[in-house]
């Protein structure tokens, strides 16, 4: 709820909020922790996986929240997503 009130969060807040909204819509959503890789650094990061047609698909709402709305990390191919999302560990399942 603090994310909704403040409009600001780190990746874990984004991932937990997305999971809560998805679950309220009867979707199976997992919160995933791992490493995010940018051109400058690698660090701890959190994102989501959503079960669609019996297949887990990745979503990173944090990295899609830029000055201009984009959908680069909304259901990309696994090959594309794993270029900069590493060491995946599901911490909270649906």
JSON list of C-alpha atoms in Angstrom, two decimals:
[
{"chain": "A", "resi": 1, "resn": "UNK", "atom": "CA", "xyz": [0.00, 0.00, 0.00]},
{"chain": "A", "resi": 2, "resn": "UNK", "atom": "CA", "xyz": [2.90, 2.37, 0.64]},
{"chain": "A", "resi": 3, "resn": "UNK", "atom": "CA", "xyz": [3.81, 2.15, -3.06]},
{"chain": "A", "resi": 4, "resn": "UNK", "atom": "CA", "xyz": [0.33, 3.29, -4.04]},
{"chain": "A", "resi": 5, "resn": "UNK", "atom": "CA", "xyz": [0.35, 6.10, -1.47]},
{"chain": "A", "resi": 6, "resn": "UNK", "atom": "CA", "xyz": [3.78, 7.47, -2.28]},
{"chain": "A", "resi": 7, "resn": "UNK", "atom": "CA", "xyz": [4.09, 6.52, -5.94]},
{"chain": "A", "resi": 8, "resn": "UNK", "atom": "CA", "xyz": [7.70, 5.55, -5.24]},
{"chain": "A", "resi": 9, "resn": "UNK", "atom": "CA", "xyz": [9.38, 2.21, -4.55]},
{"chain": "A", "resi": 10, "resn": "UNK", "atom": "CA", "xyz": [12.34, -0.04, -5.17]},
{"chain": "A", "resi": 11, "resn": "UNK", "atom": "CA", "xyz": [11.97, -3.15, -7.28]},
{"chain": "A", "resi": 12, "resn": "UNK", "atom": "CA", "xyz": [10.67, -5.37, -4.45]},
{"chain": "A", "resi": 13, "resn": "UNK", "atom": "CA", "xyz": [7.81, -2.95, -3.81]},
{"chain": "A", "resi": 14, "resn": "UNK", "atom": "CA", "xyz": [6.90, -2.92, -7.49]},
{"chain": "A", "resi": 15, "resn": "UNK", "atom": "CA", "xyz": [7.05, -6.72, -7.66]},
{"chain": "A", "resi": 16, "resn": "UNK", "atom": "CA", "xyz": [4.95, -7.20, -4.53]},
{"chain": "A", "resi": 17, "resn": "UNK", "atom": "CA", "xyz": [2.34, -4.69, -5.69]},
{"chain": "A", "resi": 18, "resn": "UNK", "atom": "CA", "xyz": [2.12, -6.29, -9.14]},
{"chain": "A", "resi": 19, "resn": "UNK", "atom": "CA", "xyz": [1.71, -9.71, -7.48]},
{"chain": "A", "resi": 20, "resn": "UNK", "atom": "CA", "xyz": [-1.06, -8.42, -5.20]},
{"chain": "A", "resi": 21, "resn": "UNK", "atom": "CA", "xyz": [-2.97, -6.82, -8.08]},
{"chain": "A", "resi": 22, "resn": "UNK", "atom": "CA", "xyz": [-2.53, -9.90, -10.27]},
{"chain": "A", "resi": 23, "resn": "UNK", "atom": "CA", "xyz": [-3.69, -12.24, -7.53]},
{"chain": "A", "resi": 24, "resn": "UNK", "atom": "CA", "xyz": [-6.73, -10.03, -6.89]},
{"chain": "A", "resi": 25, "resn": "UNK", "atom": "CA", "xyz": [-7.53, -10.59, -10.58]},
{"chain": "A", "resi": 26, "resn": "UNK", "atom": "CA", "xyz": [-7.26, -14.38, -9.99]},
{"chain": "A", "resi": 27, "resn": "UNK", "atom": "CA", "xyz": [-3.89, -14.69, -11.78]},
{"chain": "A", "resi": 28, "resn": "UNK", "atom": "CA", "xyz": [-1.09, -16.91, -10.52]},
{"chain": "A", "resi": 29, "resn": "UNK", "atom": "CA", "xyz": [1.82, -14.54, -9.92]},
{"chain": "A", "resi": 30, "resn": "UNK", "atom": "CA", "xyz": [5.22, -15.27, -8.37]},
{"chain": "A", "resi": 31, "resn": "UNK", "atom": "CA", "xyz": [7.70, -12.77, -6.93]},
{"chain": "A", "resi": 32, "resn": "UNK", "atom": "CA", "xyz": [11.21, -13.54, -8.17]},
{"chain": "A", "resi": 33, "resn": "UNK", "atom": "CA", "xyz": [14.53, -12.32, -6.75]},
{"chain": "A", "resi": 34, "resn": "UNK", "atom": "CA", "xyz": [17.80, -12.43, -8.62]},
{"chain": "A", "resi": 35, "resn": "UNK", "atom": "CA", "xyz": [20.34, -10.14, -10.25]},
{"chain": "A", "resi": 36, "resn": "UNK", "atom": "CA", "xyz": [19.63, -7.32, -12.66]},
{"chain": "A", "resi": 37, "resn": "UNK", "atom": "CA", "xyz": [22.35, -6.36, -15.13]},
{"chain": "A", "resi": 38, "resn": "UNK", "atom": "CA", "xyz": [22.71, -2.88, -16.61]},
{"chain": "A", "resi": 39, "resn": "UNK", "atom": "CA", "xyz": [25.49, -1.39, -18.69]},
{"chain": "A", "resi": 40, "resn": "UNK", "atom": "CA", "xyz": [27.05, -0.01, -15.49]},
{"chain": "A", "resi": 41, "resn": "UNK", "atom": "CA", "xyz": [26.40, -2.58, -12.76]},
{"chain": "A", "resi": 42, "resn": "UNK", "atom": "CA", "xyz": [24.93, -5.86, -11.58]},
{"chain": "A", "resi": 43, "resn": "UNK", "atom": "CA", "xyz": [22.86, -5.90, -8.41]},
{"chain": "A", "resi": 44, "resn": "UNK", "atom": "CA", "xyz": [20.02, -7.46, -6.49]},
{"chain": "A", "resi": 45, "resn": "UNK", "atom": "CA", "xyz": [16.70, -7.12, -8.27]},
{"chain": "A", "resi": 46, "resn": "UNK", "atom": "CA", "xyz": [13.09, -8.37, -8.04]},
{"chain": "A", "resi": 47, "resn": "UNK", "atom": "CA", "xyz": [10.50, -9.03, -10.73]},
{"chain": "A", "resi": 48, "resn": "UNK", "atom": "CA", "xyz": [7.51, -11.28, -11.40]},
{"chain": "A", "resi": 49, "resn": "UNK", "atom": "CA", "xyz": [6.42, -14.34, -13.28]},
{"chain": "A", "resi": 50, "resn": "UNK", "atom": "CA", "xyz": [2.80, -14.86, -14.33]},
{"chain": "A", "resi": 51, "resn": "UNK", "atom": "CA", "xyz": [1.27, -18.21, -15.29]},
{"chain": "A", "resi": 52, "resn": "UNK", "atom": "CA", "xyz": [-0.34, -17.86, -18.74]},
{"chain": "A", "resi": 53, "resn": "UNK", "atom": "CA", "xyz": [-1.60, -20.91, -20.65]},
{"chain": "A", "resi": 54, "resn": "UNK", "atom": "CA", "xyz": [0.35, -23.21, -18.27]},
{"chain": "A", "resi": 55, "resn": "UNK", "atom": "CA", "xyz": [3.61, -21.39, -18.97]},
{"chain": "A", "resi": 56, "resn": "UNK", "atom": "CA", "xyz": [5.42, -18.99, -16.62]},
{"chain": "A", "resi": 57, "resn": "UNK", "atom": "CA", "xyz": [6.11, -15.64, -18.33]},
{"chain": "A", "resi": 58, "resn": "UNK", "atom": "CA", "xyz": [8.36, -12.88, -17.00]},
{"chain": "A", "resi": 59, "resn": "UNK", "atom": "CA", "xyz": [7.30, -9.32, -16.18]},
{"chain": "A", "resi": 60, "resn": "UNK", "atom": "CA", "xyz": [9.50, -6.54, -14.80]},
{"chain": "A", "resi": 61, "resn": "UNK", "atom": "CA", "xyz": [7.30, -3.56, -14.01]},
{"chain": "A", "resi": 62, "resn": "UNK", "atom": "CA", "xyz": [10.20, -1.69, -12.38]},
{"chain": "A", "resi": 63, "resn": "UNK", "atom": "CA", "xyz": [12.33, -1.50, -15.50]},
{"chain": "A", "resi": 64, "resn": "UNK", "atom": "CA", "xyz": [9.31, -0.59, -17.63]},
{"chain": "A", "resi": 65, "resn": "UNK", "atom": "CA", "xyz": [8.56, 2.44, -15.42]},
{"chain": "A", "resi": 66, "resn": "UNK", "atom": "CA", "xyz": [10.56, 5.09, -17.25]},
{"chain": "A", "resi": 67, "resn": "UNK", "atom": "CA", "xyz": [9.91, 8.68, -18.30]},
{"chain": "A", "resi": 68, "resn": "UNK", "atom": "CA", "xyz": [8.08, 7.23, -21.30]},
{"chain": "A", "resi": 69, "resn": "UNK", "atom": "CA", "xyz": [5.91, 4.18, -20.69]},
{"chain": "A", "resi": 70, "resn": "UNK", "atom": "CA", "xyz": [7.31, 1.12, -22.41]},
{"chain": "A", "resi": 71, "resn": "UNK", "atom": "CA", "xyz": [6.64, -2.62, -22.53]},
{"chain": "A", "resi": 72, "resn": "UNK", "atom": "CA", "xyz": [10.13, -4.04, -23.10]},
{"chain": "A", "resi": 73, "resn": "UNK", "atom": "CA", "xyz": [9.87, -6.21, -19.98]},
{"chain": "A", "resi": 74, "resn": "UNK", "atom": "CA", "xyz": [6.18, -7.14, -20.21]},
{"chain": "A", "resi": 75, "resn": "UNK", "atom": "CA", "xyz": [6.00, -10.81, -21.31]},
{"chain": "A", "resi": 76, "resn": "UNK", "atom": "CA", "xyz": [9.22, -10.81, -23.39]},
{"chain": "A", "resi": 77, "resn": "UNK", "atom": "CA", "xyz": [10.73, -14.02, -24.73]},
{"chain": "A", "resi": 78, "resn": "UNK", "atom": "CA", "xyz": [12.74, -15.93, -22.13]},
{"chain": "A", "resi": 79, "resn": "UNK", "atom": "CA", "xyz": [15.83, -15.53, -24.32]},
{"chain": "A", "resi": 80, "resn": "UNK", "atom": "CA", "xyz": [15.45, -11.74, -24.32]},
{"chain": "A", "resi": 81, "resn": "UNK", "atom": "CA", "xyz": [14.60, -11.50, -20.60]},
{"chain": "A", "resi": 82, "resn": "UNK", "atom": "CA", "xyz": [17.55, -13.59, -19.38]},
{"chain": "A", "resi": 83, "resn": "UNK", "atom": "CA", "xyz": [20.04, -11.28, -21.07]},
{"chain": "A", "resi": 84, "resn": "UNK", "atom": "CA", "xyz": [19.81, -8.93, -18.09]},
{"chain": "A", "resi": 85, "resn": "UNK", "atom": "CA", "xyz": [17.92, -10.90, -15.39]},
{"chain": "A", "resi": 86, "resn": "UNK", "atom": "CA", "xyz": [20.10, -13.55, -13.73]},
{"chain": "A", "resi": 87, "resn": "UNK", "atom": "CA", "xyz": [20.22, -16.00, -10.80]},
{"chain": "A", "resi": 88, "resn": "UNK", "atom": "CA", "xyz": [16.45, -16.35, -10.58]},
{"chain": "A", "resi": 89, "resn": "UNK", "atom": "CA", "xyz": [14.97, -17.54, -7.27]},
{"chain": "A", "resi": 90, "resn": "UNK", "atom": "CA", "xyz": [11.24, -17.62, -6.60]},
{"chain": "A", "resi": 91, "resn": "UNK", "atom": "CA", "xyz": [10.76, -16.19, -3.11]},
{"chain": "A", "resi": 92, "resn": "UNK", "atom": "CA", "xyz": [7.00, -15.94, -2.96]},
{"chain": "A", "resi": 93, "resn": "UNK", "atom": "CA", "xyz": [4.83, -18.17, -5.08]},
{"chain": "A", "resi": 94, "resn": "UNK", "atom": "CA", "xyz": [1.28, -17.54, -6.16]}
]
